[in-house]
PDB file of C-alpha atoms in Angstrom:
ATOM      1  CA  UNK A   1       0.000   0.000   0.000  1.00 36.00           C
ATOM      2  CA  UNK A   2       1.374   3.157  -1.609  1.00 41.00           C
ATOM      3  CA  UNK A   3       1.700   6.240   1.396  1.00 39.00           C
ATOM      4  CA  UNK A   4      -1.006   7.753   0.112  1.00 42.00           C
ATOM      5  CA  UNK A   5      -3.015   5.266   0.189  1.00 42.00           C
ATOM      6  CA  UNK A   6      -2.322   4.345   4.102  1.00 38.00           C
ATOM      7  CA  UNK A   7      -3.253   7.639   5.351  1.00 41.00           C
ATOM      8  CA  UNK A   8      -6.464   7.221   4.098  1.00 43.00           C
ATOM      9  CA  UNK A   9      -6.453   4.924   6.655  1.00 42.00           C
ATOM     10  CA  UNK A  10      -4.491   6.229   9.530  1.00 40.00           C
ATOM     11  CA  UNK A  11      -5.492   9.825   9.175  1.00 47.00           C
ATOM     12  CA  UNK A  12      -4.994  10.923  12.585  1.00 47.00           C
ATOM     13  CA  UNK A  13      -2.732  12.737  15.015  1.00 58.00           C
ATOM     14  CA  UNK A  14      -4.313  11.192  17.988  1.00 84.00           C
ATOM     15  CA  UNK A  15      -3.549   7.463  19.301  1.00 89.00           C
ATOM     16  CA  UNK A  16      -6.655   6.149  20.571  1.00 77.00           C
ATOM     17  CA  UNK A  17      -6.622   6.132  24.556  1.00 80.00           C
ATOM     18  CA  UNK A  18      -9.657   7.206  25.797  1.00 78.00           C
ATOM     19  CA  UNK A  19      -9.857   3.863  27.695  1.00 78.00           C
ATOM     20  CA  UNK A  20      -6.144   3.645  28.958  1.00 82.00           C
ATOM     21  CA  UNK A  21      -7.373   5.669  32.485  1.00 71.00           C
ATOM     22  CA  UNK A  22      -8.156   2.995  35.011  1.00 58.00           C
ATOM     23  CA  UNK A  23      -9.887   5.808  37.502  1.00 64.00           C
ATOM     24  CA  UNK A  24     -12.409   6.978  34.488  1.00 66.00           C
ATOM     25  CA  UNK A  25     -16.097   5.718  35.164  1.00 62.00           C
ATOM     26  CA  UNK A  26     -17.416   3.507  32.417  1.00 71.00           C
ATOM     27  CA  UNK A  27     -20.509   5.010  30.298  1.00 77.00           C
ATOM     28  CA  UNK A  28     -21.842   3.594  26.836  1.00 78.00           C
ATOM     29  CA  UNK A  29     -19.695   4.135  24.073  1.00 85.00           C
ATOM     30  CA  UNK A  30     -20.689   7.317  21.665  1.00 82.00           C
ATOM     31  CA  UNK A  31     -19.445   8.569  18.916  1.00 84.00           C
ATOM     32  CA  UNK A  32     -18.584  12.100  20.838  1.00 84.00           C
ATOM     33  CA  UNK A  33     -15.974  14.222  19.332  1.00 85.00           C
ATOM     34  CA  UNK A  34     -13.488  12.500  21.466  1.00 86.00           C
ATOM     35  CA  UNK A  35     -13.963   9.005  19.819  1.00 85.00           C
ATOM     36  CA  UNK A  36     -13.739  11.150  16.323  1.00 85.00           C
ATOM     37  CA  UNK A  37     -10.425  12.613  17.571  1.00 87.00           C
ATOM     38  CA  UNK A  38      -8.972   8.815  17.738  1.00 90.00           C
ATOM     39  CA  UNK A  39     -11.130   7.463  15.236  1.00 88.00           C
ATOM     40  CA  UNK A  40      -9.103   5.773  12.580  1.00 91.00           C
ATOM     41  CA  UNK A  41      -6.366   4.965  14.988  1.00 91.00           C
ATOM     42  CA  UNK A  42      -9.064   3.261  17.195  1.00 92.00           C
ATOM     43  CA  UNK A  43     -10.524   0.893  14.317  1.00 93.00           C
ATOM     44  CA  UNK A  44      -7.675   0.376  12.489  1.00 92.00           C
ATOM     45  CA  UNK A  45      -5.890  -1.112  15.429  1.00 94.00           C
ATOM     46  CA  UNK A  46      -9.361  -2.661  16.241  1.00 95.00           C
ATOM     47  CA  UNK A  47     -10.772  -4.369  13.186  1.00 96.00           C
ATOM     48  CA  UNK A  48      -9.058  -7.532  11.948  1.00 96.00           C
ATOM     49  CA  UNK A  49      -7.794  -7.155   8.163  1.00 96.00           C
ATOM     50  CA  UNK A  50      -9.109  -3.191   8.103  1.00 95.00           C
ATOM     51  CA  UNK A  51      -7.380  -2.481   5.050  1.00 95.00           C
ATOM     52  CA  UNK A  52      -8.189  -5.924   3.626  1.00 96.00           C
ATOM     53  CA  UNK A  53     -11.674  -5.312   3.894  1.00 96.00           C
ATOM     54  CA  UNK A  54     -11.503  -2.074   2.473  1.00 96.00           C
ATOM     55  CA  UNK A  55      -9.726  -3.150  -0.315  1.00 97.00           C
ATOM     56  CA  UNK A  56     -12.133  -5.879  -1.364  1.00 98.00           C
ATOM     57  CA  UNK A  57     -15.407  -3.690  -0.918  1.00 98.00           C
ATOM     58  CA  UNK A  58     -13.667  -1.337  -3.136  1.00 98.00           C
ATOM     59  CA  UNK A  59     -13.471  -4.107  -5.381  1.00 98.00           C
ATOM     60  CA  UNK A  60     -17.230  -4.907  -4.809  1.00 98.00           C
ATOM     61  CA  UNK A  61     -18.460  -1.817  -5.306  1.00 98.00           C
ATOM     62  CA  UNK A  62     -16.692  -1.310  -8.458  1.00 98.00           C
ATOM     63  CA  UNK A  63     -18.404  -4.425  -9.588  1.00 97.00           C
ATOM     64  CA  UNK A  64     -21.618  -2.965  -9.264  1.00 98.00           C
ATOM     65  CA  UNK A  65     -21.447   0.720  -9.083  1.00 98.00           C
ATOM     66  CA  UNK A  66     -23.575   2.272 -12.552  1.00 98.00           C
ATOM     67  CA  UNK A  67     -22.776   5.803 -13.576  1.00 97.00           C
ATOM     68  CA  UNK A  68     -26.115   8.098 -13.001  1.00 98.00           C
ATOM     69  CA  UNK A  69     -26.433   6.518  -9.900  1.00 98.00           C
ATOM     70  CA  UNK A  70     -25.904   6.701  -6.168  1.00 98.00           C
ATOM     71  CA  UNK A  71     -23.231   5.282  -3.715  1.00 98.00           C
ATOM     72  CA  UNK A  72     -24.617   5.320   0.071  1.00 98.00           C
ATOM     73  CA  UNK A  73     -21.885   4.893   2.958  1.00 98.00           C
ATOM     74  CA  UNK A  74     -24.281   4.391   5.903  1.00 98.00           C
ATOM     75  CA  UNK A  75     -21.839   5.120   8.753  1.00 97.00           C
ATOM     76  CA  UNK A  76     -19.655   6.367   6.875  1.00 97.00           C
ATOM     77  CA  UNK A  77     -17.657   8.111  10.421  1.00 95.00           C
ATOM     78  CA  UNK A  78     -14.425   9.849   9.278  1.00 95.00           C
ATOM     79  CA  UNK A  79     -14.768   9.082   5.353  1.00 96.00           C
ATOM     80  CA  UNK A  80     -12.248   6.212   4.660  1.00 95.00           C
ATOM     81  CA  UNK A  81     -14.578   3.912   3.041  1.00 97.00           C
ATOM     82  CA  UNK A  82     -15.869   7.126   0.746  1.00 97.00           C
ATOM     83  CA  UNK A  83     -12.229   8.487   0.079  1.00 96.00           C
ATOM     84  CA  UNK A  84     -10.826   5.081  -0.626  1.00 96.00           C
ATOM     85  CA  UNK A  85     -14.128   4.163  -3.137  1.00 97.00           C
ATOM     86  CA  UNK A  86     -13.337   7.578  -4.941  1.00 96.00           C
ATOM     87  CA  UNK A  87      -9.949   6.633  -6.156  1.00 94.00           C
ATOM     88  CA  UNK A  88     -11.709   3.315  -7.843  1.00 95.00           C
ATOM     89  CA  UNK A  89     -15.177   4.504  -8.920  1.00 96.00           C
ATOM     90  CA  UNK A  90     -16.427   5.947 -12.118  1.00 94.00           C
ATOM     91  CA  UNK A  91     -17.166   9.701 -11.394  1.00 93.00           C
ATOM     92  CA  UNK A  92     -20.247   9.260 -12.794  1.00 96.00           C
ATOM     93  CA  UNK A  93     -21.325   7.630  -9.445  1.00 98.00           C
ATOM     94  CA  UNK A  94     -22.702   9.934  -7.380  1.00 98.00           C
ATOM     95  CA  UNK A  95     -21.556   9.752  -3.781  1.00 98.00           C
ATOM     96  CA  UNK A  96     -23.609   9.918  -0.449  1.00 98.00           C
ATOM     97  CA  UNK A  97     -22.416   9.506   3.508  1.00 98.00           C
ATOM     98  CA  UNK A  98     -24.856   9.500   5.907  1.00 97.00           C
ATOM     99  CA  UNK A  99     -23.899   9.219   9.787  1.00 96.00           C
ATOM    100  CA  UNK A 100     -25.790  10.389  12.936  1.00 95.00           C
ATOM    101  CA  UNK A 101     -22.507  11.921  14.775  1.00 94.00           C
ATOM    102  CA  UNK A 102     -21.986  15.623  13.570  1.00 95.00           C
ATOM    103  CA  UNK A 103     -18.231  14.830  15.401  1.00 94.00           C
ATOM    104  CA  UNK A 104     -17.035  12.263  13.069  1.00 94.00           C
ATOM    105  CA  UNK A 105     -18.794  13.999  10.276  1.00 96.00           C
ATOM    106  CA  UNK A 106     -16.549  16.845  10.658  1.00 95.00           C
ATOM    107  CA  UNK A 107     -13.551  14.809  10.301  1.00 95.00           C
ATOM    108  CA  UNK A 108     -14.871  13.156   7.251  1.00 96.00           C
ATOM    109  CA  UNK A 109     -15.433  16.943   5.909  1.00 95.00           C
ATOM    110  CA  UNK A 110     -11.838  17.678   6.599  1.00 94.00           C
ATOM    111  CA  UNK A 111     -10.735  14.632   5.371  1.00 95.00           C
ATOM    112  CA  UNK A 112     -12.301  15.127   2.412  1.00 95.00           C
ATOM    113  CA  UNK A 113     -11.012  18.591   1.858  1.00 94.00           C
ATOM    114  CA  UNK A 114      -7.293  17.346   2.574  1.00 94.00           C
ATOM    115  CA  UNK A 115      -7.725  14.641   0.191  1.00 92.00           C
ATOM    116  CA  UNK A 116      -8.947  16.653  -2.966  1.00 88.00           C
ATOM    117  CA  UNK A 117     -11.081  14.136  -4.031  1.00 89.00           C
ATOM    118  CA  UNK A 118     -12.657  13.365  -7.772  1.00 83.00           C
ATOM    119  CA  UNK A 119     -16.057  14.011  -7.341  1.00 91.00           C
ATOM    120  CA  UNK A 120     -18.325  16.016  -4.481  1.00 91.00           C
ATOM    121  CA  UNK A 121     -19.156  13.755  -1.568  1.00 96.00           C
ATOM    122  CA  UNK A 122     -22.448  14.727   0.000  1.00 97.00           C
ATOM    123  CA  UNK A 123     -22.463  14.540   3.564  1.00 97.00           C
ATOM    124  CA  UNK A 124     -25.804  13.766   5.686  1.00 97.00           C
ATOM    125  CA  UNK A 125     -26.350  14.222   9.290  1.00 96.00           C
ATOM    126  CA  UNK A 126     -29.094  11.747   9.970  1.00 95.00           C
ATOM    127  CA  UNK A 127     -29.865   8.916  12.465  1.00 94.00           C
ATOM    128  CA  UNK A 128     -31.354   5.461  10.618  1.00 94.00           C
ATOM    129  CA  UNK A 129     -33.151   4.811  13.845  1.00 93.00           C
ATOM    130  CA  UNK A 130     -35.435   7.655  12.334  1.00 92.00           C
ATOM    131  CA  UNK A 131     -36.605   7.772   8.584  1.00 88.00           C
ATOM    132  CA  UNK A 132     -33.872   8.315   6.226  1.00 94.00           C
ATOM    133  CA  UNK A 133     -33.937   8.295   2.146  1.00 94.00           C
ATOM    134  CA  UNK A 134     -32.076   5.820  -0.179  1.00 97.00           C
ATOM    135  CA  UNK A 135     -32.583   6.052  -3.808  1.00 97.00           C
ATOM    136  CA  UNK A 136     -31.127   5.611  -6.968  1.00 98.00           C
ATOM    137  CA  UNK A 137     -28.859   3.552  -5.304  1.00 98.00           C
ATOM    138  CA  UNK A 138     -26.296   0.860  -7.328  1.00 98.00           C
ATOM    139  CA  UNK A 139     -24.196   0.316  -4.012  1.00 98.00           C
ATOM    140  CA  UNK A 140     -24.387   0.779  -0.760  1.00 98.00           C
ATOM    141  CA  UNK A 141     -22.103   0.109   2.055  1.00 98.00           C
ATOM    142  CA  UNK A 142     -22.571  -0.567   5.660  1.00 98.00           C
ATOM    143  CA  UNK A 143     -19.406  -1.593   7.306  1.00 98.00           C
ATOM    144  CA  UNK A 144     -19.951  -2.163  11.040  1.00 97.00           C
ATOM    145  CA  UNK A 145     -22.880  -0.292  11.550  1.00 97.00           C
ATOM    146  CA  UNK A 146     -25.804  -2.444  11.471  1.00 97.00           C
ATOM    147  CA  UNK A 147     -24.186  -3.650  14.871  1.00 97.00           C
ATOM    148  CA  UNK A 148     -25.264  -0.350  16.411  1.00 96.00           C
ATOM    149  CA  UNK A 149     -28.730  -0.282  14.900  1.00 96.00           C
ATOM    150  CA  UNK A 150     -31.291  -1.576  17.857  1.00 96.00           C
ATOM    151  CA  UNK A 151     -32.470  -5.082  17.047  1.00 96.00           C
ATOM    152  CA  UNK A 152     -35.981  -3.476  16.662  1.00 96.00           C
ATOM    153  CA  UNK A 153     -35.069  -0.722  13.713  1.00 97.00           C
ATOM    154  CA  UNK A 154     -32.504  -3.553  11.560  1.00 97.00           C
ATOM    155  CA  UNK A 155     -35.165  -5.414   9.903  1.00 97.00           C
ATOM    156  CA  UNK A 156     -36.857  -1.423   9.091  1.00 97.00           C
ATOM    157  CA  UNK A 157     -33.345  -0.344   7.968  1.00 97.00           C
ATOM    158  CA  UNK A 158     -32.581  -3.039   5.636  1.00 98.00           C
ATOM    159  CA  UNK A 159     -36.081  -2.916   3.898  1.00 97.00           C
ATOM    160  CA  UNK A 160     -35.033   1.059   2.951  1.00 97.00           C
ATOM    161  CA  UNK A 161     -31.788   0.070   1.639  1.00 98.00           C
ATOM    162  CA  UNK A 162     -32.972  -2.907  -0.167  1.00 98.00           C
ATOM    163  CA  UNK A 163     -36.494  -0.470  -1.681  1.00 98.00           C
ATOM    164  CA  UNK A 164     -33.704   2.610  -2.536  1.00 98.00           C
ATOM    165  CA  UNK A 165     -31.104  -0.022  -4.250  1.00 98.00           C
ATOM    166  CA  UNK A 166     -31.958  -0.093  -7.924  1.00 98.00           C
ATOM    167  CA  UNK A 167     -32.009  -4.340  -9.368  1.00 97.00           C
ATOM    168  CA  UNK A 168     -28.749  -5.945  -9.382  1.00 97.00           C
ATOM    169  CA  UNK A 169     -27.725  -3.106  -7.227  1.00 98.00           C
ATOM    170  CA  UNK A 170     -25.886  -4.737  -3.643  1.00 98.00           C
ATOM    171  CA  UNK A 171     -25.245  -4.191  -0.547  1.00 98.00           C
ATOM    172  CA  UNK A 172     -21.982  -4.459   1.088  1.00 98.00           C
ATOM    173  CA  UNK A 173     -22.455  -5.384   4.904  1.00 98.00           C
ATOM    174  CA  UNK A 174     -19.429  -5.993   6.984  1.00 98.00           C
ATOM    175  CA  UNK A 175     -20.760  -6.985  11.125  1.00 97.00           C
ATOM    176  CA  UNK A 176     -19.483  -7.832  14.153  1.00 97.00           C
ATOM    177  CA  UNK A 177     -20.795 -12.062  14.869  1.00 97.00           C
ATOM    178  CA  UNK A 178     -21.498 -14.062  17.616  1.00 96.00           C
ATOM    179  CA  UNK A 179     -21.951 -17.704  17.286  1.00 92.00           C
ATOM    180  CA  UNK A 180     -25.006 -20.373  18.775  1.00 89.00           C
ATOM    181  CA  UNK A 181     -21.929 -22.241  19.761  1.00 92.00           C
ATOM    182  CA  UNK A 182     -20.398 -20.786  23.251  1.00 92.00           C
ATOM    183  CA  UNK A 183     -17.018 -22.588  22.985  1.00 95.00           C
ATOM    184  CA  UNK A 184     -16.425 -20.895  19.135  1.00 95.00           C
ATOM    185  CA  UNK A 185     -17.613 -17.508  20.954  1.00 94.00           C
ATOM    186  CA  UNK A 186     -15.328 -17.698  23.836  1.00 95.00           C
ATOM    187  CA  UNK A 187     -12.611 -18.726  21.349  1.00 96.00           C
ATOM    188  CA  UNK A 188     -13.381 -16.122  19.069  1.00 97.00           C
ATOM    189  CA  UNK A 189     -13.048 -13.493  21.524  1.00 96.00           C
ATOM    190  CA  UNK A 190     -10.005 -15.024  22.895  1.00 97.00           C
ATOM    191  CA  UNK A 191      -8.784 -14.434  20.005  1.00 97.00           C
ATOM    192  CA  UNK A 192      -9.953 -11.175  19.279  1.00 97.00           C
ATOM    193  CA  UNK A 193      -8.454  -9.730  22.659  1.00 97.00           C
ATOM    194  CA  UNK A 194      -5.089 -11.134  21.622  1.00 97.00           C
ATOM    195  CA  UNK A 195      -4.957  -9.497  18.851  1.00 97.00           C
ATOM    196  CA  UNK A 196      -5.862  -6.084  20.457  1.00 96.00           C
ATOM    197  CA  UNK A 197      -3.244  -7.067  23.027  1.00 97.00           C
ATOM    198  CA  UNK A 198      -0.249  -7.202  19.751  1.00 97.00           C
ATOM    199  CA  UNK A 199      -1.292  -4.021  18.284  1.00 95.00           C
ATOM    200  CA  UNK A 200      -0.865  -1.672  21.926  1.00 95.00           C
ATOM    201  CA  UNK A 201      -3.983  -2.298  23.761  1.00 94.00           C
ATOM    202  CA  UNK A 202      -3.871  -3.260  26.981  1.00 93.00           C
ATOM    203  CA  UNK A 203      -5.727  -5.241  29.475  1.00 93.00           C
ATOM    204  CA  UNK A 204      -7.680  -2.161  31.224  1.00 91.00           C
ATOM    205  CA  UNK A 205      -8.258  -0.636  27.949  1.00 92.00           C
ATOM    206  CA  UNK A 206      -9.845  -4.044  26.612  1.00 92.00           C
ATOM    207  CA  UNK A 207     -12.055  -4.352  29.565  1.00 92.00           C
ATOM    208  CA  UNK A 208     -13.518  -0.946  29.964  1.00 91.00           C
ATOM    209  CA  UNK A 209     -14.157  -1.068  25.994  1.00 92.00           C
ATOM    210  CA  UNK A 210     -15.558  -4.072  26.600  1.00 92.00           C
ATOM    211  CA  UNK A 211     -18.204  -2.573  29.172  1.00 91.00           C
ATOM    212  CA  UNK A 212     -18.831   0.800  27.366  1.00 91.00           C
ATOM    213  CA  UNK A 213     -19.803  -1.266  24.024  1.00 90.00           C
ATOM    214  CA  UNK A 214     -22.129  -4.109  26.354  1.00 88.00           C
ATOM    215  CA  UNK A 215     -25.329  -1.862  25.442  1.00 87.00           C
ATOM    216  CA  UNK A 216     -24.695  -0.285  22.027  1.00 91.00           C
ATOM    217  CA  UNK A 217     -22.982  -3.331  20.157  1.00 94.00           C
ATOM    218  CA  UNK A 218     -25.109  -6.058  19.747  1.00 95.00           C
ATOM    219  CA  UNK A 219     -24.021  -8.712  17.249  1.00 96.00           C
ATOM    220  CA  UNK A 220     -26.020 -11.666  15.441  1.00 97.00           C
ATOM    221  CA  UNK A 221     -25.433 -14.687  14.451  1.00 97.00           C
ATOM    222  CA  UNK A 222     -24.249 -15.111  11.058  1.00 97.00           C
ATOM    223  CA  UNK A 223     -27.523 -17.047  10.217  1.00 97.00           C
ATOM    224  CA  UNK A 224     -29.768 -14.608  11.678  1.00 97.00           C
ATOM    225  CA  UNK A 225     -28.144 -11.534   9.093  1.00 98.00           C
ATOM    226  CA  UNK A 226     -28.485 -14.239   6.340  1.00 98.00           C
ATOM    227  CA  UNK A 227     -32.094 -15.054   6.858  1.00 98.00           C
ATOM    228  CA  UNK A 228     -32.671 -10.898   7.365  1.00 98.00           C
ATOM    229  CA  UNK A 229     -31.034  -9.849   4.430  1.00 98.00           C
ATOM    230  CA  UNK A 230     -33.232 -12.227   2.565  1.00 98.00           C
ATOM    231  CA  UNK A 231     -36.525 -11.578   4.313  1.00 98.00           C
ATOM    232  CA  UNK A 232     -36.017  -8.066   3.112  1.00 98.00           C
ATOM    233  CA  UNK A 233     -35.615  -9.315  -0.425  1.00 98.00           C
ATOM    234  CA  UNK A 234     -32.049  -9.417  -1.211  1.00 98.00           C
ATOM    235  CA  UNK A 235     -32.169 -12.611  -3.766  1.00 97.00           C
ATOM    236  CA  UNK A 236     -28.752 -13.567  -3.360  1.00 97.00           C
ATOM    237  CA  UNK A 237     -26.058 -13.037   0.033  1.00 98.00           C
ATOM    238  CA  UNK A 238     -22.515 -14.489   0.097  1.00 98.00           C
ATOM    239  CA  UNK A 239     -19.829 -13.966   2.615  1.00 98.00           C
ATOM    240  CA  UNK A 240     -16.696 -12.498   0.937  1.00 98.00           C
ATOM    241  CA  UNK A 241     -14.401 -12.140   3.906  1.00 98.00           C
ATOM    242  CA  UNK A 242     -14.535 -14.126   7.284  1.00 97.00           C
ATOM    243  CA  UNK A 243     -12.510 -13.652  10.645  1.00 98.00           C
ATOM    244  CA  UNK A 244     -13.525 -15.201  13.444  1.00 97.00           C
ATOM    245  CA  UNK A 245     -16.230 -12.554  14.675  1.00 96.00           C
ATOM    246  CA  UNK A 246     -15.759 -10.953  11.529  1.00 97.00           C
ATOM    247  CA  UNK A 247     -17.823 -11.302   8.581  1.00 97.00           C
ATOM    248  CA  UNK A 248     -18.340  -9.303   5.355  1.00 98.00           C
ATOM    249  CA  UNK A 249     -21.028 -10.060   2.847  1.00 98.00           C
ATOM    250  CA  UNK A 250     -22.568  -9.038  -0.145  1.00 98.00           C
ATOM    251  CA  UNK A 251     -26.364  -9.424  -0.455  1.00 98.00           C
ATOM    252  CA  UNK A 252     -27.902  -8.283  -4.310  1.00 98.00           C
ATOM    253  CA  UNK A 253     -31.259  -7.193  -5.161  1.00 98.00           C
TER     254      UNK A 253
END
């Protein structure tokens, strides 16, 4: 990966330690200006194969992206999935990131900026809890998001995606999994932790991330996503990228 290219990813000036204080109480996680601040240090010391999976949604979306249409980034935080899908997508692709967290949306907006990009990104303040608007849509992307959406609303979300994608439009879905099998979870996790532990975190930071993410992130089962994505009308879902309690998928209308 060219140097350009990697501070796409690593675009920050702040190492993520907002939960290296052991004397800090524990509240839920948000996505406060302080999170944005450490963002893309925080997830790309976080997430498993980060650049991997960017990389091959890139791919994806290039697969399926049709000029005079629209490219949604729910989630899209600081803007690396939008930056890195501009250097690979046809300008005629219009492109669209909608978050609810006016922090990280500033980042994106500066990240943006910095990175002079092809095309104008449209940036959208709005929570998918609430209505939101799809349409036009040849791609969207989703990467660990639908984690955050409250059991209730996912089933609601994915039905707007899937009505605003146009056919043989997809959507690229990359989650956070637990397993019906307790021994693969606790292994999963084991491993998960260790691999936090070789890229700087340490134990207290683990643990009180751990306990500020008990009540926002809520994982399903692989099977459970599956059988969503397809209740919702996606005719086709495949998993393109698997590690332990990481899964990426591509579901097409």
């Amino acid at each position: 990966m060219s140097e350009n290219k990697r501070r796409l990813t690593l675009h920050t000036n702040q190492r993520d330690e907002l939960f290296a204080r052991r004397e800090e109480p524990i509240g839920d996680f948000a996505f406060d200006s302080g999170v944005a601040d450490v963002f893309d240090d925080m997830v790309s010391r976080s997430v498993p194969y980060y650049d991997e999976m960017q990389r091959m949604v890139c791919e994806l979306a290039k697969d399926f992206a049709r000029a005079g249409t629209y490219l949604f980034d729910i989630g899209c935080s600081t803007a690396t999935t939008l930056l890195s899908l501009d250097r690979e997508i046809e300008e005629g692709v219009a492109f669209v990131g909608i978050d609810n967290a006016p922090d990280m949306l500033q980042k994106a907006s500066e990240k943006i900026a910095a990175a002079g990009t092809r095309r104008a990104i449209d940036l959208r303040v709005a929570d998918i809890h609430q209505n939101f608007v799809i349409d036009n849509a040849s791609v969207v992307t989703m990467l660990l998001t639908l984690q955050f959406v409250r059991p209730l609303h996912r089933e609601r979300v994915l039905r707007t995606i899937h009505r605003g994608l146009n056919d043989q439009g997809c959507l690229l879905l990359v989650e956070k999994l637990t397993s019906e099998e307790t021994s693969f979870n606790r292994l999963f996790i084991q491993h998960y932790y260790d691999f936090k532990r070789r890229n700087g975190y340490s134990e207290i930071e683990i643990a009180k991330k751990r306990e500020a993410l008990e009540n926002v992130l809520i994982p399903y089962r692989l099977e459970e996503n599956t059988q969503l994505l397809k209740e919702v009308g996606f005719r086709s879902v495949e998993v393109f990228f698997r590690w332990y309690n990481f899964c990426a998928l591509v579901a097409v209308k």
